[in-house]
């Protein structure tokens, strides 16, 4: 962003909040952007200052709606996005004391994700940008996850990103905002996907990751020796499908009505996933000479993963940045923060930019 543009946002405040019959000038006035996240089954909106402070972040979780189907139903997700976006936008504007004309830019997740879901947030953000004559920013969902551990720092620093979400498991070299290199990826299931599928086999509800964590609390992580795929030919890639298959073969031998058996299986599955994630991240940091590990994505809510990463990083002399749990699972705060970082580099997106269900983090403009 040019310095002229920055200073134009710092001109005397034009933000007013209507309160009863009075019009109150709202101080201090921060230049802000508004971001929407509708890539899957969370409808979310956030207002963030252009220097990266999240002023308001709200979401409507559709988990209860999709639970009855055992997973996300795309058409149901997009229908719910349509009805929930507007109240969320109004709520985050009200909470941050910002009037729509004072929003400097509008951002939305444009991929990866479900096309029918991505289209809702993107179309609304573009429409707001056109109506308010402000720029639009297309944000990559994985970039938003990747940068979420930096929200507390308020800036992005070089390091190794570990993204563990429902659809992706990625090791990413972060050289700066928008400068990312994929160092490792899953060859089959993502970590979250493996946990969700395994939980389903065990008769646990969707989403499976938090259910496995809950059951694992009373279990023995060494009860079952589930596979930890090492992939000698590409040591920083992941494979979690063998774990799922191994649980499937074990199933006929298991009495899942016995709570201790279920707890032991869950603790052993969780341990297999956590140990692979921690080992590969720490080994990649050492191999590529990166001193910071920034961990993000829904699976990084998992306490066992957070504790295990913390002790390994302490042992290896690495700095660990963990996104707070509210920024781990899908939310718009992380999208707004990423948009603020991108806007500060001068990026805006053409209105013609289409949603991309497979948008790669290493193919960003
Ligand atoms: O990042 P996210 O909210 O959505 C995607 O972009 O995919 O991640 C969702 C994934 C799901 O697979 C869910 O089971 C997993 O994160 N998850 C967890 C926990 N909370 C969510 N996995 C393990 N432990 C948790 N506490
Ligand atoms: Zn996500």
Tab-separated table of C-alpha atoms and ligand atoms in Angstrom:
chain	number	residue	atom	x	y	z
A	1	UNK	CA	0.000	0.000	0.000
A	2	UNK	CA	1.424	3.421	-0.867
A	3	UNK	CA	2.147	5.859	1.951
A	4	UNK	CA	-0.447	8.244	0.397
A	5	UNK	CA	-3.054	5.567	0.798
A	6	UNK	CA	-2.069	4.883	4.394
A	7	UNK	CA	-2.184	8.564	5.339
A	8	UNK	CA	-5.568	9.048	3.693
A	9	UNK	CA	-6.923	6.500	6.179
A	10	UNK	CA	-5.452	8.477	9.022
A	11	UNK	CA	-7.339	11.667	8.168
A	12	UNK	CA	-9.779	12.985	10.827
A	13	UNK	CA	-12.299	10.334	11.870
A	14	UNK	CA	-15.451	10.013	9.881
A	15	UNK	CA	-16.801	7.147	11.940
A	16	UNK	CA	-20.106	7.682	13.681
A	17	UNK	CA	-22.156	5.348	15.810
A	18	UNK	CA	-25.867	5.965	15.963
A	19	UNK	CA	-26.927	5.745	19.568
A	20	UNK	CA	-30.549	6.558	20.491
A	21	UNK	CA	-31.287	9.904	18.876
A	22	UNK	CA	-27.689	11.109	19.188
A	23	UNK	CA	-24.909	10.704	16.730
A	24	UNK	CA	-21.712	10.041	18.638
A	25	UNK	CA	-18.308	10.464	17.078
A	26	UNK	CA	-16.381	7.306	17.811
A	27	UNK	CA	-12.782	7.751	19.015
A	28	UNK	CA	-10.243	6.559	18.353
A	29	UNK	CA	-10.849	5.826	14.680
A	30	UNK	CA	-8.829	2.937	13.324
A	31	UNK	CA	-8.729	2.174	9.628
A	32	UNK	CA	-10.234	-1.300	9.369
A	33	UNK	CA	-11.146	-4.043	6.944
A	34	UNK	CA	-13.996	-6.513	7.052
A	35	UNK	CA	-13.420	-10.190	6.230
A	36	UNK	CA	-15.766	-13.111	5.569
A	37	UNK	CA	-15.054	-16.821	5.877
A	38	UNK	CA	-17.456	-19.331	4.315
A	39	UNK	CA	-15.130	-21.986	2.905
A	40	UNK	CA	-16.820	-24.980	4.541
A	41	UNK	CA	-19.362	-25.191	7.344
A	42	UNK	CA	-18.505	-22.170	9.523
A	43	UNK	CA	-20.071	-18.832	8.625
A	44	UNK	CA	-17.801	-16.124	10.021
A	45	UNK	CA	-17.138	-12.380	9.879
A	46	UNK	CA	-14.432	-10.224	11.425
A	47	UNK	CA	-13.335	-6.606	11.606
A	48	UNK	CA	-9.586	-6.051	11.881
A	49	UNK	CA	-7.523	-2.868	12.030
A	50	UNK	CA	-5.162	-2.421	9.105
A	51	UNK	CA	-2.256	-2.936	11.495
A	52	UNK	CA	-3.568	-6.414	12.304
A	53	UNK	CA	-5.582	-6.128	15.534
A	54	UNK	CA	-8.748	-8.202	15.456
A	55	UNK	CA	-11.472	-5.895	16.812
A	56	UNK	CA	-14.336	-8.329	16.442
A	57	UNK	CA	-14.648	-11.913	15.214
A	58	UNK	CA	-17.869	-13.882	15.267
A	59	UNK	CA	-19.053	-17.102	13.772
A	60	UNK	CA	-22.054	-19.286	13.367
A	61	UNK	CA	-21.005	-22.914	13.603
A	62	UNK	CA	-23.059	-25.343	11.531
A	63	UNK	CA	-21.569	-28.394	13.289
A	64	UNK	CA	-24.862	-29.337	14.991
A	65	UNK	CA	-26.696	-29.138	11.647
A	66	UNK	CA	-24.219	-31.398	9.820
A	67	UNK	CA	-23.693	-33.831	12.707
A	68	UNK	CA	-26.911	-35.671	11.835
A	69	UNK	CA	-25.431	-36.482	8.388
A	70	UNK	CA	-22.036	-37.548	9.795
A	71	UNK	CA	-20.207	-34.870	7.753
A	72	UNK	CA	-20.636	-31.633	5.831
A	73	UNK	CA	-23.434	-31.540	3.222
A	74	UNK	CA	-22.393	-28.796	0.760
A	75	UNK	CA	-25.852	-27.577	-0.204
A	76	UNK	CA	-26.989	-27.394	3.419
A	77	UNK	CA	-23.787	-25.459	4.247
A	78	UNK	CA	-24.288	-22.837	1.527
A	79	UNK	CA	-27.982	-22.325	2.370
A	80	UNK	CA	-26.986	-21.620	5.971
A	81	UNK	CA	-24.180	-19.262	4.918
A	82	UNK	CA	-26.734	-17.181	3.016
A	83	UNK	CA	-28.983	-16.652	6.023
A	84	UNK	CA	-26.201	-16.149	8.585
A	85	UNK	CA	-23.760	-13.787	6.837
A	86	UNK	CA	-25.734	-10.572	7.116
A	87	UNK	CA	-26.449	-10.751	10.873
A	88	UNK	CA	-22.792	-11.606	11.462
A	89	UNK	CA	-21.593	-8.617	9.409
A	90	UNK	CA	-23.940	-6.330	11.337
A	91	UNK	CA	-22.754	-7.816	14.649
A	92	UNK	CA	-19.021	-7.365	13.994
A	93	UNK	CA	-19.514	-3.808	12.730
A	94	UNK	CA	-21.584	-2.933	15.809
A	95	UNK	CA	-19.138	-4.609	18.179
A	96	UNK	CA	-16.172	-2.747	16.741
A	97	UNK	CA	-18.066	0.548	16.517
A	98	UNK	CA	-17.500	0.893	12.788
A	99	UNK	CA	-19.951	2.137	10.173
A	100	UNK	CA	-19.932	0.367	6.816
A	101	UNK	CA	-18.718	3.437	4.855
A	102	UNK	CA	-15.642	3.570	7.102
A	103	UNK	CA	-14.447	0.079	6.157
A	104	UNK	CA	-11.301	0.484	4.040
A	105	UNK	CA	-11.441	-2.893	2.260
A	106	UNK	CA	-13.517	-6.062	2.055
A	107	UNK	CA	-11.938	-9.523	2.068
A	108	UNK	CA	-13.204	-13.083	1.721
A	109	UNK	CA	-11.813	-16.594	1.594
A	110	UNK	CA	-11.708	-17.582	-2.104
A	111	UNK	CA	-10.335	-21.110	-1.683
A	112	UNK	CA	-9.562	-23.845	-1.050
A	113	UNK	CA	-12.942	-25.140	0.093
A	114	UNK	CA	-16.405	-26.068	-1.154
A	115	UNK	CA	-17.309	-24.019	-4.234
A	116	UNK	CA	-20.928	-23.501	-3.216
A	117	UNK	CA	-19.800	-22.261	0.211
A	118	UNK	CA	-16.900	-20.107	-1.032
A	119	UNK	CA	-19.239	-18.355	-3.485
A	120	UNK	CA	-21.428	-16.951	-0.684
A	121	UNK	CA	-18.767	-15.063	1.277
A	122	UNK	CA	-16.881	-14.023	-1.841
A	123	UNK	CA	-19.974	-12.679	-3.629
A	124	UNK	CA	-21.057	-10.699	-0.571
A	125	UNK	CA	-17.597	-9.223	0.045
A	126	UNK	CA	-17.345	-8.239	-3.635
A	127	UNK	CA	-20.837	-6.691	-3.543
A	128	UNK	CA	-19.923	-4.654	-0.437
A	129	UNK	CA	-16.672	-3.538	-2.085
A	130	UNK	CA	-18.539	-2.377	-5.197
A	131	UNK	CA	-21.294	-0.624	-3.210
A	132	UNK	CA	-18.799	1.158	-0.947
A	133	UNK	CA	-16.250	1.764	-3.744
A	134	UNK	CA	-13.511	0.059	-1.752
A	135	UNK	CA	-10.944	-2.608	-2.673
A	136	UNK	CA	-11.636	-6.337	-2.533
A	137	UNK	CA	-9.086	-8.918	-1.352
A	138	UNK	CA	-9.257	-12.633	-2.199
A	139	UNK	CA	-7.680	-14.559	0.680
A	140	UNK	CA	-6.402	-18.133	0.589
A	141	UNK	CA	-7.827	-20.158	3.479
A	142	UNK	CA	-4.538	-21.986	4.082
A	143	UNK	CA	-2.604	-18.717	4.167
A	144	UNK	CA	-5.097	-17.485	6.776
A	145	UNK	CA	-4.450	-20.608	8.895
A	146	UNK	CA	-0.681	-20.313	8.326
A	147	UNK	CA	-0.499	-16.723	9.599
A	148	UNK	CA	-2.899	-17.185	12.545
A	149	UNK	CA	-0.126	-18.010	15.085
A	150	UNK	CA	1.345	-14.549	14.343
A	151	UNK	CA	-1.798	-12.623	15.379
A	152	UNK	CA	-0.514	-12.114	18.924
A	153	UNK	CA	2.856	-10.853	17.630
A	154	UNK	CA	1.036	-8.469	15.282
A	155	UNK	CA	3.472	-9.244	12.454
A	156	UNK	CA	4.661	-12.186	10.400
A	157	UNK	CA	8.203	-13.505	10.898
A	158	UNK	CA	10.171	-16.157	8.989
A	159	UNK	CA	9.848	-19.724	10.213
A	160	UNK	CA	8.293	-23.112	9.633
A	161	UNK	CA	4.516	-23.315	9.432
A	162	UNK	CA	2.755	-26.559	10.370
A	163	UNK	CA	-0.882	-26.491	9.227
A	164	UNK	CA	-3.016	-29.348	10.541
A	165	UNK	CA	-6.610	-28.920	9.450
A	166	UNK	CA	-9.436	-31.173	8.333
A	167	UNK	CA	-8.398	-31.082	4.684
A	168	UNK	CA	-4.650	-30.334	4.794
A	169	UNK	CA	-1.451	-31.296	6.566
A	170	UNK	CA	1.332	-29.037	5.366
A	171	UNK	CA	4.848	-28.023	6.345
A	172	UNK	CA	5.529	-24.604	4.856
A	173	UNK	CA	8.635	-22.434	4.823
A	174	UNK	CA	7.486	-18.872	5.580
A	175	UNK	CA	9.951	-16.323	4.226
A	176	UNK	CA	7.573	-13.365	4.480
A	177	UNK	CA	3.948	-12.424	3.791
A	178	UNK	CA	2.960	-14.152	0.544
A	179	UNK	CA	6.327	-15.911	0.225
A	180	UNK	CA	5.676	-19.573	1.015
A	181	UNK	CA	7.295	-22.848	-0.022
A	182	UNK	CA	5.689	-26.205	0.667
A	183	UNK	CA	8.263	-28.507	2.313
A	184	UNK	CA	5.933	-31.385	3.094
A	185	UNK	CA	2.330	-32.419	2.523
A	186	UNK	CA	0.131	-35.415	3.090
A	187	UNK	CA	0.110	-38.063	0.404
A	188	UNK	CA	-3.363	-39.254	1.350
A	189	UNK	CA	-5.557	-38.253	4.290
A	190	UNK	CA	-4.957	-35.067	6.248
A	191	UNK	CA	-4.432	-35.501	10.011
A	192	UNK	CA	-7.887	-34.096	10.821
A	193	UNK	CA	-9.498	-36.219	8.120
A	194	UNK	CA	-7.840	-39.364	9.543
A	195	UNK	CA	-9.109	-38.503	13.033
A	196	UNK	CA	-12.618	-37.804	11.687
A	197	UNK	CA	-12.741	-41.083	9.701
A	198	UNK	CA	-11.316	-43.135	12.566
A	199	UNK	CA	-13.795	-41.596	15.010
A	200	UNK	CA	-16.619	-42.502	12.657
A	201	UNK	CA	-15.446	-46.139	12.565
A	202	UNK	CA	-15.445	-46.096	16.374
A	203	UNK	CA	-19.033	-44.824	16.424
A	204	UNK	CA	-18.118	-41.325	17.641
A	205	UNK	CA	-19.938	-38.233	16.310
A	206	UNK	CA	-18.662	-35.690	13.759
A	207	UNK	CA	-16.273	-33.918	13.965
A	208	UNK	CA	-14.125	-36.746	15.286
A	209	UNK	CA	-10.945	-34.904	16.349
A	210	UNK	CA	-12.358	-33.316	19.514
A	211	UNK	CA	-14.260	-36.556	20.333
A	212	UNK	CA	-11.072	-38.611	20.108
A	213	UNK	CA	-9.314	-36.072	22.336
A	214	UNK	CA	-12.139	-36.274	24.891
A	215	UNK	CA	-12.122	-40.111	24.982
A	216	UNK	CA	-8.304	-40.247	25.010
A	217	UNK	CA	-8.141	-38.470	28.378
A	218	UNK	CA	-8.802	-41.728	30.271
A	219	UNK	CA	-6.890	-43.970	27.893
A	220	UNK	CA	-3.425	-45.508	27.638
A	221	UNK	CA	-1.558	-44.071	24.614
A	222	UNK	CA	0.672	-47.173	24.508
A	223	UNK	CA	-2.199	-49.700	24.520
A	224	UNK	CA	-2.111	-50.198	20.725
A	225	UNK	CA	0.896	-49.779	18.461
A	226	UNK	CA	-0.731	-48.017	15.505
A	227	UNK	CA	1.576	-47.207	12.550
A	228	UNK	CA	3.600	-43.997	12.406
A	229	UNK	CA	4.357	-43.548	8.751
A	230	UNK	CA	7.920	-42.245	8.209
A	231	UNK	CA	8.212	-42.244	4.354
A	232	UNK	CA	11.996	-42.652	4.030
A	233	UNK	CA	12.077	-41.312	0.444
A	234	UNK	CA	10.450	-37.991	1.396
A	235	UNK	CA	10.895	-37.451	5.128
A	236	UNK	CA	8.747	-34.327	5.388
A	237	UNK	CA	5.645	-35.738	3.699
A	238	UNK	CA	2.867	-37.339	5.716
A	239	UNK	CA	0.649	-40.375	5.285
A	240	UNK	CA	-2.230	-41.076	7.651
A	241	UNK	CA	-4.282	-43.578	5.656
A	242	UNK	CA	-2.355	-46.563	7.127
A	243	UNK	CA	-3.443	-45.550	10.607
A	244	UNK	CA	-7.096	-45.587	9.573
A	245	UNK	CA	-6.696	-49.014	7.914
A	246	UNK	CA	-4.904	-50.395	10.943
A	247	UNK	CA	-7.795	-49.340	13.217
A	248	UNK	CA	-10.215	-50.927	10.720
A	249	UNK	CA	-8.365	-54.293	10.982
A	250	UNK	CA	-8.341	-54.030	14.783
A	251	UNK	CA	-12.091	-53.295	14.998
A	252	UNK	CA	-13.432	-56.912	15.006
A	253	UNK	CA	-11.194	-57.648	18.006
A	254	UNK	CA	-12.414	-54.658	20.003
A	255	UNK	CA	-15.245	-54.498	22.523
A	256	UNK	CA	-16.143	-50.841	22.007
A	257	UNK	CA	-18.951	-51.079	24.544
A	258	UNK	CA	-16.183	-51.248	27.146
A	259	UNK	CA	-15.335	-47.553	27.859
A	260	UNK	CA	-11.720	-48.401	28.769
A	261	UNK	CA	-11.160	-50.157	25.430
A	262	UNK	CA	-12.565	-47.166	23.552
A	263	UNK	CA	-10.439	-44.763	25.621
A	264	UNK	CA	-7.291	-46.839	24.946
A	265	UNK	CA	-7.925	-46.936	21.179
A	266	UNK	CA	-8.541	-43.164	21.088
A	267	UNK	CA	-5.434	-42.404	23.164
A	268	UNK	CA	-3.309	-44.664	20.924
A	269	UNK	CA	-4.698	-43.126	17.704
A	270	UNK	CA	-4.124	-39.607	19.047
A	271	UNK	CA	-0.567	-40.514	20.081
A	272	UNK	CA	0.243	-41.936	16.636
A	273	UNK	CA	-0.937	-38.715	14.917
A	274	UNK	CA	0.708	-36.382	17.439
A	275	UNK	CA	4.093	-38.127	17.440
A	276	UNK	CA	4.361	-38.016	13.632
A	277	UNK	CA	3.379	-34.324	13.501
A	278	UNK	CA	5.838	-33.339	16.236
A	279	UNK	CA	8.754	-35.388	14.861
A	280	UNK	CA	8.360	-34.188	11.281
A	281	UNK	CA	7.969	-30.537	12.265
A	282	UNK	CA	10.996	-30.591	14.577
A	283	UNK	CA	13.102	-32.493	12.012
A	284	UNK	CA	12.105	-30.097	9.217
A	285	UNK	CA	12.959	-27.067	11.376
A	286	UNK	CA	16.429	-28.521	12.031
A	287	UNK	CA	16.971	-29.599	8.408
A	288	UNK	CA	15.998	-26.226	6.916
A	289	UNK	CA	17.595	-24.137	9.685
A	290	UNK	CA	14.339	-22.538	10.835
A	291	UNK	CA	14.167	-21.396	14.446
A	292	UNK	CA	10.425	-20.793	14.808
A	293	UNK	CA	7.574	-23.285	14.387
A	294	UNK	CA	4.138	-21.710	13.881
A	295	UNK	CA	1.313	-24.220	14.286
A	296	UNK	CA	-2.244	-23.718	13.059
A	297	UNK	CA	-5.446	-25.436	11.893
A	298	UNK	CA	-8.270	-27.207	13.705
A	299	UNK	CA	-6.174	-30.155	14.917
A	300	UNK	CA	-3.826	-27.714	16.686
A	301	UNK	CA	-6.603	-27.202	19.282
A	302	UNK	CA	-5.576	-30.629	20.548
A	303	UNK	CA	-4.001	-30.322	24.004
A	304	UNK	CA	-1.789	-33.404	23.665
A	305	UNK	CA	-0.375	-31.986	20.405
A	306	UNK	CA	0.195	-28.562	21.989
A	307	UNK	CA	1.965	-30.052	25.036
A	308	UNK	CA	4.060	-32.415	22.973
A	309	UNK	CA	5.148	-29.613	20.606
A	310	UNK	CA	5.982	-27.379	23.562
A	311	UNK	CA	8.267	-29.939	25.214
A	312	UNK	CA	9.975	-30.872	21.917
A	313	UNK	CA	10.558	-27.231	20.970
A	314	UNK	CA	11.975	-26.500	24.401
A	315	UNK	CA	14.332	-29.474	24.089
A	316	UNK	CA	15.413	-28.469	20.556
A	317	UNK	CA	15.770	-24.730	21.313
A	318	UNK	CA	12.961	-23.737	18.928
A	319	UNK	CA	10.441	-20.948	19.390
A	320	UNK	CA	6.884	-22.274	19.266
A	321	UNK	CA	3.988	-20.081	18.179
A	322	UNK	CA	0.551	-21.598	18.688
A	323	UNK	CA	-2.622	-19.902	17.525
A	324	UNK	CA	-5.113	-19.481	20.379
A	325	UNK	CA	-7.824	-22.195	20.115
A	326	UNK	CA	-10.410	-19.644	18.898
A	327	UNK	CA	-8.174	-19.010	15.859
A	328	UNK	CA	-7.357	-22.711	15.223
A	329	UNK	CA	-10.654	-23.993	13.856
A	330	UNK	CA	-12.171	-22.043	10.973
A	331	UNK	CA	-12.892	-18.395	11.795
A	332	UNK	CA	-12.842	-15.006	10.081
A	333	UNK	CA	-10.344	-13.376	12.477
A	334	UNK	CA	-7.501	-15.258	10.804
A	335	UNK	CA	-8.805	-14.270	7.352
A	336	UNK	CA	-8.983	-10.619	8.427
A	337	UNK	CA	-5.445	-10.750	9.858
A	338	UNK	CA	-4.082	-12.295	6.641
A	339	UNK	CA	-5.980	-9.695	4.613
A	340	UNK	CA	-4.478	-6.883	6.718
A	341	UNK	CA	-0.971	-8.286	6.140
A	342	UNK	CA	-1.651	-8.541	2.403
A	343	UNK	CA	-3.247	-5.081	2.172
A	344	UNK	CA	-0.173	-3.609	3.858
A	345	UNK	CA	1.938	-5.015	1.005
A	346	UNK	CA	-0.339	-3.255	-1.506
A	347	UNK	CA	-2.304	-6.300	-2.616
A	348	UNK	CA	-5.866	-5.970	-3.812
A	349	UNK	CA	-7.726	-8.466	-5.998
A	350	UNK	CA	-9.725	-7.976	-9.190
A	351	UNK	CA	-13.477	-8.463	-8.860
A	352	UNK	CA	-13.164	-11.013	-11.669
A	353	UNK	CA	-11.126	-13.308	-9.399
A	354	UNK	CA	-13.016	-16.572	-9.137
A	355	UNK	CA	-13.224	-18.946	-6.216
A	356	UNK	CA	-10.842	-21.900	-6.505
A	357	UNK	CA	-11.673	-25.093	-4.564
A	358	UNK	CA	-8.051	-26.294	-4.895
A	359	UNK	CA	-6.183	-23.010	-4.544
A	360	UNK	CA	-2.607	-23.860	-3.490
A	361	UNK	CA	-0.780	-21.798	-0.907
A	362	UNK	CA	2.355	-21.754	-3.059
A	363	UNK	CA	0.455	-20.372	-6.087
A	364	UNK	CA	-0.678	-17.054	-4.643
A	365	UNK	CA	-0.513	-13.737	-6.497
B	1	LIG	O1	-9.086	-26.007	10.364
B	1	LIG	P1	-10.400	-26.668	10.488
B	1	LIG	O2	-11.419	-26.046	11.421
B	1	LIG	O3	-11.119	-26.843	9.127
B	1	LIG	C1	-10.455	-27.072	7.920
B	1	LIG	O4	-9.976	-26.096	7.310
B	1	LIG	O5	-10.386	-28.266	7.567
B	1	LIG	O6	-10.098	-28.164	10.971
B	1	LIG	C2	-11.097	-29.075	11.247
B	1	LIG	C3	-10.432	-30.348	11.749
B	1	LIG	C4	-11.410	-31.505	11.871
B	1	LIG	O7	-10.827	-32.631	11.260
B	1	LIG	C5	-11.528	-31.708	13.377
B	1	LIG	O8	-11.790	-33.035	13.738
B	1	LIG	C6	-10.145	-31.257	13.848
B	1	LIG	O9	-9.864	-30.132	13.046
B	1	LIG	N1	-10.134	-30.872	15.249
B	1	LIG	C7	-9.411	-31.522	16.204
B	1	LIG	C8	-9.697	-30.869	17.426
B	1	LIG	N2	-10.557	-29.837	17.164
B	1	LIG	C9	-10.814	-29.852	15.826
B	1	LIG	N3	-8.600	-32.569	16.122
B	1	LIG	C10	-8.039	-33.012	17.265
B	1	LIG	N4	-8.263	-32.455	18.476
B	1	LIG	C11	-9.069	-31.387	18.602
B	1	LIG	N5	-9.296	-30.836	19.792
B	2	LIG	ZN1	-9.658	-24.427	7.888
